[in-house]
Coordinates of C-alpha atoms and ligand atoms in Angstrom, one line a residue:
X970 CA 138.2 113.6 253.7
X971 CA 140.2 111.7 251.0
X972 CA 138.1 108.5 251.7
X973 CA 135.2 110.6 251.1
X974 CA 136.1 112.3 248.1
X975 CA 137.1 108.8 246.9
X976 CA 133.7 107.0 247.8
X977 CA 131.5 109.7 246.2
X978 CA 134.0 109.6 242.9
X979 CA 133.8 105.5 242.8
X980 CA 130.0 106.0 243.2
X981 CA 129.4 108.7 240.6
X982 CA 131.7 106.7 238.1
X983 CA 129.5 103.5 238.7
X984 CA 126.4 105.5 238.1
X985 CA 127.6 107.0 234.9
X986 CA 128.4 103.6 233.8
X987 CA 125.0 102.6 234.1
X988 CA 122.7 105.0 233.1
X989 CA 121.0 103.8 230.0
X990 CA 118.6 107.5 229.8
X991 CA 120.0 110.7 228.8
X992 CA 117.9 112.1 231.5
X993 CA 119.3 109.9 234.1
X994 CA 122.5 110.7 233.5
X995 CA 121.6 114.0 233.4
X996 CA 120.6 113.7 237.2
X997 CA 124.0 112.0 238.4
X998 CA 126.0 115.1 237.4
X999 CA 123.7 117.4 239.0
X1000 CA 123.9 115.0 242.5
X1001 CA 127.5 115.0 241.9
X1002 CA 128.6 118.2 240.3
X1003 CA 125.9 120.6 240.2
X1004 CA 125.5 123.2 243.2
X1005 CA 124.4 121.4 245.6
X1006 CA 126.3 117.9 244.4
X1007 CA 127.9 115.8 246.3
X1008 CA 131.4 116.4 245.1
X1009 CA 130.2 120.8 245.7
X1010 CA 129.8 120.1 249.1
X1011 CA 132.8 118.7 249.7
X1012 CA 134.7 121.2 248.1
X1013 CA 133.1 123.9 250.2
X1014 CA 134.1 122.1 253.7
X1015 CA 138.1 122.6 252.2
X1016 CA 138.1 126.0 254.3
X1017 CA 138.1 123.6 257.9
X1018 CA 141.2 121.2 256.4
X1019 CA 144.3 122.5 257.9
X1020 CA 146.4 124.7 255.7
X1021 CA 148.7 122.1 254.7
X1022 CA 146.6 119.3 253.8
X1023 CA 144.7 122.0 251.4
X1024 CA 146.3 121.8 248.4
X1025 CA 146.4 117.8 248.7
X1026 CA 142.5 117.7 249.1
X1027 CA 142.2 119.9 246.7
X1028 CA 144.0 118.5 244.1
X1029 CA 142.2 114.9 244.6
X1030 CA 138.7 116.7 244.5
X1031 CA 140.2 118.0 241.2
X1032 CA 141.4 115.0 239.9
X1033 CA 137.9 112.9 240.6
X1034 CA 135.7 116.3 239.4
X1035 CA 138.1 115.6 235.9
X1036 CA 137.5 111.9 235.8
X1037 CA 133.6 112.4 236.4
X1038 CA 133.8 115.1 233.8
X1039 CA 135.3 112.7 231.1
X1040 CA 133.5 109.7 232.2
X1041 CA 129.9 111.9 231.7
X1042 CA 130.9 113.2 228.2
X1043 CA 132.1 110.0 227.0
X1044 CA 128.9 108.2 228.4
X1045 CA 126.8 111.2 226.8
X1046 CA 128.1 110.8 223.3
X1047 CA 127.3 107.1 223.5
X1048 CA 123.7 107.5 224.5
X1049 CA 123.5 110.0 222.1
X1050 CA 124.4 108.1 219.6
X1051 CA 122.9 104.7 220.6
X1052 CA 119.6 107.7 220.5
X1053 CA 120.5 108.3 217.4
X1054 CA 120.6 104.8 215.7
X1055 CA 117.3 103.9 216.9
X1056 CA 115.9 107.2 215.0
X1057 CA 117.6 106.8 211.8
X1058 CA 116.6 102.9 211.6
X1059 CA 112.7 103.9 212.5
X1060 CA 113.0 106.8 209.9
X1061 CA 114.4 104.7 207.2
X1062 CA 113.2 105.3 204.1
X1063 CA 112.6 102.5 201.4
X1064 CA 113.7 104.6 198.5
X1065 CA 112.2 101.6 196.1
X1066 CA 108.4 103.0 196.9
X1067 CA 106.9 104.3 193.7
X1068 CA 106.6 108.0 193.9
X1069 CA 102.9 109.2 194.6
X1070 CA 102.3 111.7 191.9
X1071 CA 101.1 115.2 192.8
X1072 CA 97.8 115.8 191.5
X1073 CA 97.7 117.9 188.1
X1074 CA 95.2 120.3 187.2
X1075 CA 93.8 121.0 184.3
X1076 CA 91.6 124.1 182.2
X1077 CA 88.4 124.3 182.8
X1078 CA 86.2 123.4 179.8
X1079 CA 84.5 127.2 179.8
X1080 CA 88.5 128.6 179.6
X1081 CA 89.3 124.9 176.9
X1082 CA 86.1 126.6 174.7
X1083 CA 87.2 130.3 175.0
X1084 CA 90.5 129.4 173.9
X1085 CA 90.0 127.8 171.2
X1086 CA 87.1 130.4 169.7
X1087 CA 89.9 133.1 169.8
X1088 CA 92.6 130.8 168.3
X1089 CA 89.8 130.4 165.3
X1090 CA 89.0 134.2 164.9
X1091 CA 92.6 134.9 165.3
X1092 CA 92.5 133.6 161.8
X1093 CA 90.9 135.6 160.2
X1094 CA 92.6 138.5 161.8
X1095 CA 90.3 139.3 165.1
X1096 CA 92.5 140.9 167.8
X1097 CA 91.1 139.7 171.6
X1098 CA 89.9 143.3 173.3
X1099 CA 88.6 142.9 177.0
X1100 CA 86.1 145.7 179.0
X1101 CA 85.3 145.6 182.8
X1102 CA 82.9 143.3 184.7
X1103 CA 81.2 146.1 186.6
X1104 CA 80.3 148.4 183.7
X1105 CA 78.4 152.1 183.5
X1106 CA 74.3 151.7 182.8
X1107 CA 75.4 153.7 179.8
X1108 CA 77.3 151.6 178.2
X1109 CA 75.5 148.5 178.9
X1110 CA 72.8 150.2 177.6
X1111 CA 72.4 154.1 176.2
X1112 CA 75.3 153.5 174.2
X1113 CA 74.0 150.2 172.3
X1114 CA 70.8 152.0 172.0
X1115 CA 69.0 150.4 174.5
X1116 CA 67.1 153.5 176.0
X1117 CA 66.1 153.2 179.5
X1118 CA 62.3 152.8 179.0
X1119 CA 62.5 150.3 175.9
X1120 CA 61.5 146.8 176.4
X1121 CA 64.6 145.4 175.4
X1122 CA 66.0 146.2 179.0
X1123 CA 63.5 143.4 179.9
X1124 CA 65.3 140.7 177.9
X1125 CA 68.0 140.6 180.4
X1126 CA 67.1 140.9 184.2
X1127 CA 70.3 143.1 185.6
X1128 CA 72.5 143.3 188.8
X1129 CA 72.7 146.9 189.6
X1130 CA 75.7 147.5 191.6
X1131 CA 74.4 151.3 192.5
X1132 CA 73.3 154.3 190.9
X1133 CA 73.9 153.9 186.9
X1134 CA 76.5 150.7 187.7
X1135 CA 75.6 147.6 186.6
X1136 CA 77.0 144.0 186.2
X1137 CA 77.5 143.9 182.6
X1138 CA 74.7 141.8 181.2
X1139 CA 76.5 141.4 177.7
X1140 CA 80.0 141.2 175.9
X1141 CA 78.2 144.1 173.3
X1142 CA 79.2 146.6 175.7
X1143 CA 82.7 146.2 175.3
X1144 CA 81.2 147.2 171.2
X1145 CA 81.0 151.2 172.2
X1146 CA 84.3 151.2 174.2
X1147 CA 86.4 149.5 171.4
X1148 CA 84.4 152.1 168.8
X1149 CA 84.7 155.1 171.0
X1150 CA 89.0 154.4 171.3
X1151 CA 90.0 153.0 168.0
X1152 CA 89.5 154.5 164.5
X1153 CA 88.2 151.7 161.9
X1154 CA 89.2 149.0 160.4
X1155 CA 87.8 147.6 163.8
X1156 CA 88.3 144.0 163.9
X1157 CA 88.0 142.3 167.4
X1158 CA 87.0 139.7 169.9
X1159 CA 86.1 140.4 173.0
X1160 CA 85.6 137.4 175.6
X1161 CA 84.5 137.4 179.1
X1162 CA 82.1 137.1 182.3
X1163 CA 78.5 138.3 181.9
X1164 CA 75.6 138.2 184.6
X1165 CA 72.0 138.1 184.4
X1166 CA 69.3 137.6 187.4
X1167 CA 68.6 134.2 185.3
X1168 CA 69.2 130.4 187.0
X1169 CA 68.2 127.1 185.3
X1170 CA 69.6 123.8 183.4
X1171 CA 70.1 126.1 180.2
X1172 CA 71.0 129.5 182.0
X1173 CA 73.7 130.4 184.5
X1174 CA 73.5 134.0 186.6
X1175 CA 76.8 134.3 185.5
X1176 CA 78.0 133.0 182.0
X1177 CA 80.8 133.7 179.7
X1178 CA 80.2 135.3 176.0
X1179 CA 82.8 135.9 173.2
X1180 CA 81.4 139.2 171.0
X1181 CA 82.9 139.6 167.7
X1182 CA 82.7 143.1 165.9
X1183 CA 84.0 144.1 162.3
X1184 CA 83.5 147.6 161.5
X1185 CA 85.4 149.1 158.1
X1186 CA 84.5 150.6 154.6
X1187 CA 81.9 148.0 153.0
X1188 CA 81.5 145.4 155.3
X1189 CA 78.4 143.4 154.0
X1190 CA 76.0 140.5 156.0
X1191 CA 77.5 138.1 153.4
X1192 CA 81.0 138.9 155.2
X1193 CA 79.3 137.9 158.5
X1194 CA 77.4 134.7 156.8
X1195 CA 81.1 133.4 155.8
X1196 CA 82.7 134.3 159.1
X1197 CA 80.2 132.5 160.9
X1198 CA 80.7 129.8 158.5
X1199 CA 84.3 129.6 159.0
X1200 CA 83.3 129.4 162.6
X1201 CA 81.3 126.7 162.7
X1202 CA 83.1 124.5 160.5
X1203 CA 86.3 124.8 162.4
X1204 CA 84.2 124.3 165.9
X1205 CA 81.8 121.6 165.2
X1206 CA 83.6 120.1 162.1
X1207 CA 83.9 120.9 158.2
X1208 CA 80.5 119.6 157.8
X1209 CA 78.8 121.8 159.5
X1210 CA 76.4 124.5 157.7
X1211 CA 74.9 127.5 159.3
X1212 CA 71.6 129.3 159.1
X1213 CA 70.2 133.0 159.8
X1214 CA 66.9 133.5 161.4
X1215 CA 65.8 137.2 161.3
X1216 CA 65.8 138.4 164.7
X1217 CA 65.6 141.4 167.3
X1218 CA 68.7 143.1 168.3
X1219 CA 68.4 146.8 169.1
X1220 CA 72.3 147.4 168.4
X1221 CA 72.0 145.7 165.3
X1222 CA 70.1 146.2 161.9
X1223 CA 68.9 143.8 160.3
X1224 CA 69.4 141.3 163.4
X1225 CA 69.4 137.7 163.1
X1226 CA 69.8 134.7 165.3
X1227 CA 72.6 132.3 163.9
X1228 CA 71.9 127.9 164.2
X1229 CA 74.5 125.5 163.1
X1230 CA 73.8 121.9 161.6
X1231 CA 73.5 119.6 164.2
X1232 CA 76.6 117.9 164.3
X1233 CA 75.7 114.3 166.2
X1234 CA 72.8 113.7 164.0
X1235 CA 74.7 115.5 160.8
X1236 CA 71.7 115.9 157.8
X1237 CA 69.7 112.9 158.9
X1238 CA 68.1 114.6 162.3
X1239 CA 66.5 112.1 164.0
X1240 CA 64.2 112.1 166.5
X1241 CA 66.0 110.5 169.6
X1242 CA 69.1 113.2 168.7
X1243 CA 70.1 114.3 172.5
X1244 CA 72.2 117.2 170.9
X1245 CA 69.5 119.1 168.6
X1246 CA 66.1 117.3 169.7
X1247 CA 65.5 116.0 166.2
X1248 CA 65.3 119.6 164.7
X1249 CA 68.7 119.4 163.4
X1250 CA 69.9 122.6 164.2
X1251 CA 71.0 124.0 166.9
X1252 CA 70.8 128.4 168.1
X1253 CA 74.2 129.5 169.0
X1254 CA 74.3 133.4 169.0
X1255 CA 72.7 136.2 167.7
X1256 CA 74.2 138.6 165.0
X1257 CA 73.7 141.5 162.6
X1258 CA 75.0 144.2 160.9
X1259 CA 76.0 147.1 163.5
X1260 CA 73.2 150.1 163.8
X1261 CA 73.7 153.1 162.4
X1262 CA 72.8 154.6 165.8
X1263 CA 76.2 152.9 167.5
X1264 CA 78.2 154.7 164.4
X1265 CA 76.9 158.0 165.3
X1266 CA 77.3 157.5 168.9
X1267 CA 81.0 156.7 168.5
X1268 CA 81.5 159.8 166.1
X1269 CA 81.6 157.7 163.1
X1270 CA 79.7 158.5 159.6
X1271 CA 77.9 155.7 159.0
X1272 CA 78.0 156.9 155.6
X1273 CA 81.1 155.7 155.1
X1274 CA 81.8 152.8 157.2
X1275 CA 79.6 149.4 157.8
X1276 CA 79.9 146.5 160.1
X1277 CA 78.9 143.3 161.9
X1278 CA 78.8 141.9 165.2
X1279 CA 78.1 138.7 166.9
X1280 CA 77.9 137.5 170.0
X1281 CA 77.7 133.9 171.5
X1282 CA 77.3 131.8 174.8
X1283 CA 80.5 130.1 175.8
X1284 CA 79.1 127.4 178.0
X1285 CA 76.1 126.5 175.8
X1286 CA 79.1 125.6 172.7
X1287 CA 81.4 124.0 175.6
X1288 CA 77.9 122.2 176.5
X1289 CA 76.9 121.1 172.7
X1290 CA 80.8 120.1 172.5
X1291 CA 80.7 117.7 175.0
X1292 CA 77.3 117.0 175.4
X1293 CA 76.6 118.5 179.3
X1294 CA 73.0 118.3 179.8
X1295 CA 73.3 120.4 182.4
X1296 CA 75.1 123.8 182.7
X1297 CA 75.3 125.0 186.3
X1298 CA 77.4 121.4 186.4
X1299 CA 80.0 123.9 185.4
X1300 CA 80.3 126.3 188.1
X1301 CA 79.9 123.2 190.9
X1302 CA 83.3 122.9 191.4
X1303 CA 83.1 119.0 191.6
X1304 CA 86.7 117.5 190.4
X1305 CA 84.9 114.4 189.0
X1306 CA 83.0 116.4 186.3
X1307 CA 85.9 118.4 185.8
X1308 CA 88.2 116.1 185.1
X1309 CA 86.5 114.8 182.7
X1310 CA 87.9 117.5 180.1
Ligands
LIG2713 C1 73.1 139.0 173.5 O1 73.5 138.9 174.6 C2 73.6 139.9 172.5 N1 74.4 140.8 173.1 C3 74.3 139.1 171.4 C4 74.5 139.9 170.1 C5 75.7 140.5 170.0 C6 73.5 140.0 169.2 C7 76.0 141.2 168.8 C8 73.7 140.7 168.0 C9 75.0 141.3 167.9 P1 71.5 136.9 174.0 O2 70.8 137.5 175.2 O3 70.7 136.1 173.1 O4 72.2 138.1 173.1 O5 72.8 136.0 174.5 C10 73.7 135.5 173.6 C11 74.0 134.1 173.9 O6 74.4 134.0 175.3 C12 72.9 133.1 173.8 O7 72.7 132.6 172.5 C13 73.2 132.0 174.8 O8 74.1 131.1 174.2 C14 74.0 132.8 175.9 N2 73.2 133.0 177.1 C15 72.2 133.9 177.3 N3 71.7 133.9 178.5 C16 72.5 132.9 179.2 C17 72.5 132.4 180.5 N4 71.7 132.9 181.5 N5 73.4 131.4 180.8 C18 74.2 130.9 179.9 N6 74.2 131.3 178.6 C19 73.4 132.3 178.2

């Protein structure tokens, strides 16, 4: 029995020595030690040996089951480590690579514009003021007398959202809801997303407006004429003049639509001008002096108080600005306009 408790240890110990796989030498311990290994099966055939020669055997079988033991750890930890090395230099990093950088965003040129129309009303002392997307009919409407049967509905084609809910087609109705909660002086801006059933090169179903509103005790058009002025000049450049066209507005009275100079072609339009079409001037938003109809709506005497409100197309300045022929451009998502800005 000791020569075969010796051969199967000499054996096991030369296989250690050579395996070169961690699997491998995986399998010699389980052919040597494991339940059914070599080495196991010896060990269970001690109950034949005669009493005296027992504890002999059995401290042999010990000593090779000790030796294999050691012989697999140490041969584990050097494949292991061997396993190791060969990682480490594949995964080597060559820390002299310039870093890529991580690509940076930027503001889109509708949010660029917005910004910087509030930053110039902030001036002259316009708090921003924002109202819901998904506004009553009432408000869009009623309340900035627009009755329901009077043509004006027909200037803006509506999303109706259900029953006397609408997309709002217009900053103006955020007019009625800062009238209706705050007591005058009323000075605001209000910015934010509009829709209309409307979709070409010059007209977005959904657009961004800013509506500006002054309401206190003698507020007079020539108030509005120099805020828009102020405007313009800070926007387009201190050049720039402005001009009021009477126009229809049924929350205003009078109404008027509001051009500015055209500032590529300056006082010399010319004909070629890709910015104003050789008109030199150029419709930016419509304005007026509040009706007296909002006042008494809101439970103010227009007796005693006056204003003005304006209200203009974000993405047709952000388009004049950096001369974007084409305005759904905007909305495409496409990083390589974007950019641009
Ligand atoms: C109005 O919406 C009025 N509420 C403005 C107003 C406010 C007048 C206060 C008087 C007093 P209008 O429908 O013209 O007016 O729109 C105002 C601006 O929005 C236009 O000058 C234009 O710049 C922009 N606009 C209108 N429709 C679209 C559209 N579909 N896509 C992009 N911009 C548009």
């Amino acid at each position: 029995m000791i020569q075969k408790l010796d051969a199967i240890g000499g054996q096991a110990l030369r296989d250690i020595a050579a395996a070169t796989q961690l699997d491998v030498l995986e399998n010699v311990r389980i052919s040597v030690l494991g339940k059914k290994g070599a080495l196991s099966e010896v060990l269970k055939g001690l109950g034949t040996v005669l009493p005296e020669e027992r504890p002999k055997m059995g401290a042999a079988a010990n000593e090779w089951k000790r030796q294999i033991e050691e012989a697999l750890t140490i041969q584990k930890d050097k494949l292991e480590s061997a396993a190791l090395n060969i990682q480490l230099a594949q995964e080597r990093i060559d820390i002299s690579l310039p870093a890529r950088l991580p690509h940076r965003g930027a503001l889109h040129p509708v949010t660029q514009t917005t910004r910087k129309l509030l930053q110039i009303f902030s001036r002259l002392g316009f708090d921003p003021m924002t109202g819901p997307e998904i506004e009553t009919e009432f408000l869009n409407f009623e309340a900035v007398n627009i009755p329901k049967d009077h043509p004006a509905r027909d200037m803006q084609d509506t999303f109706f959202m259900g029953p006397g809910v609408v997309l709002r087609t217009h900053t103006s109705a955020v007019q009625m809801r800062a009238l209706r909660s705050k007591k005058w002086p009323v000075r605001i801006v209000c910015p934010g997303a509009v829709y209309r059933s409307d979709h070409d090169a010059t007209h977005s179903p959904m657009f961004h407006q800013i509506e500006g509103l002054w309401v206190d005790k003698n507020v007079k058009m020539s108030d509005l004429k120099g805020t828009l002025e102020f405007f313009a000049q800070e926007m387009f450049g201190s050049e720039s003049r402005i001009r009021l066209r009477p126009s229809y507005f049924p929350f205003v009275e009078p109404g008027a639509e509001v051009d500015v100079s055209c500032f590529l072609c300056k006082s010399k339009p010319v004909d070629t001008c890709k910015v104003c079409k050789g008109t030199g001037w150029l419709e930016i938003l419509g304005a007026g002096m509040v009706h007296p109809r909002l006042f008494e709506m809101a439970g103010y005497d227009p007796g005693e108080v006056s204003g003005f409100a304006f209200g203009m197309g974000v993405e047709r300045i952000a388009m004049l600005l950096h001369h974007i022929p084409d305005l759904r451009r905007m909305f495409d998502g496409d990083s390589r306009f974007l950019t641009q800005f």
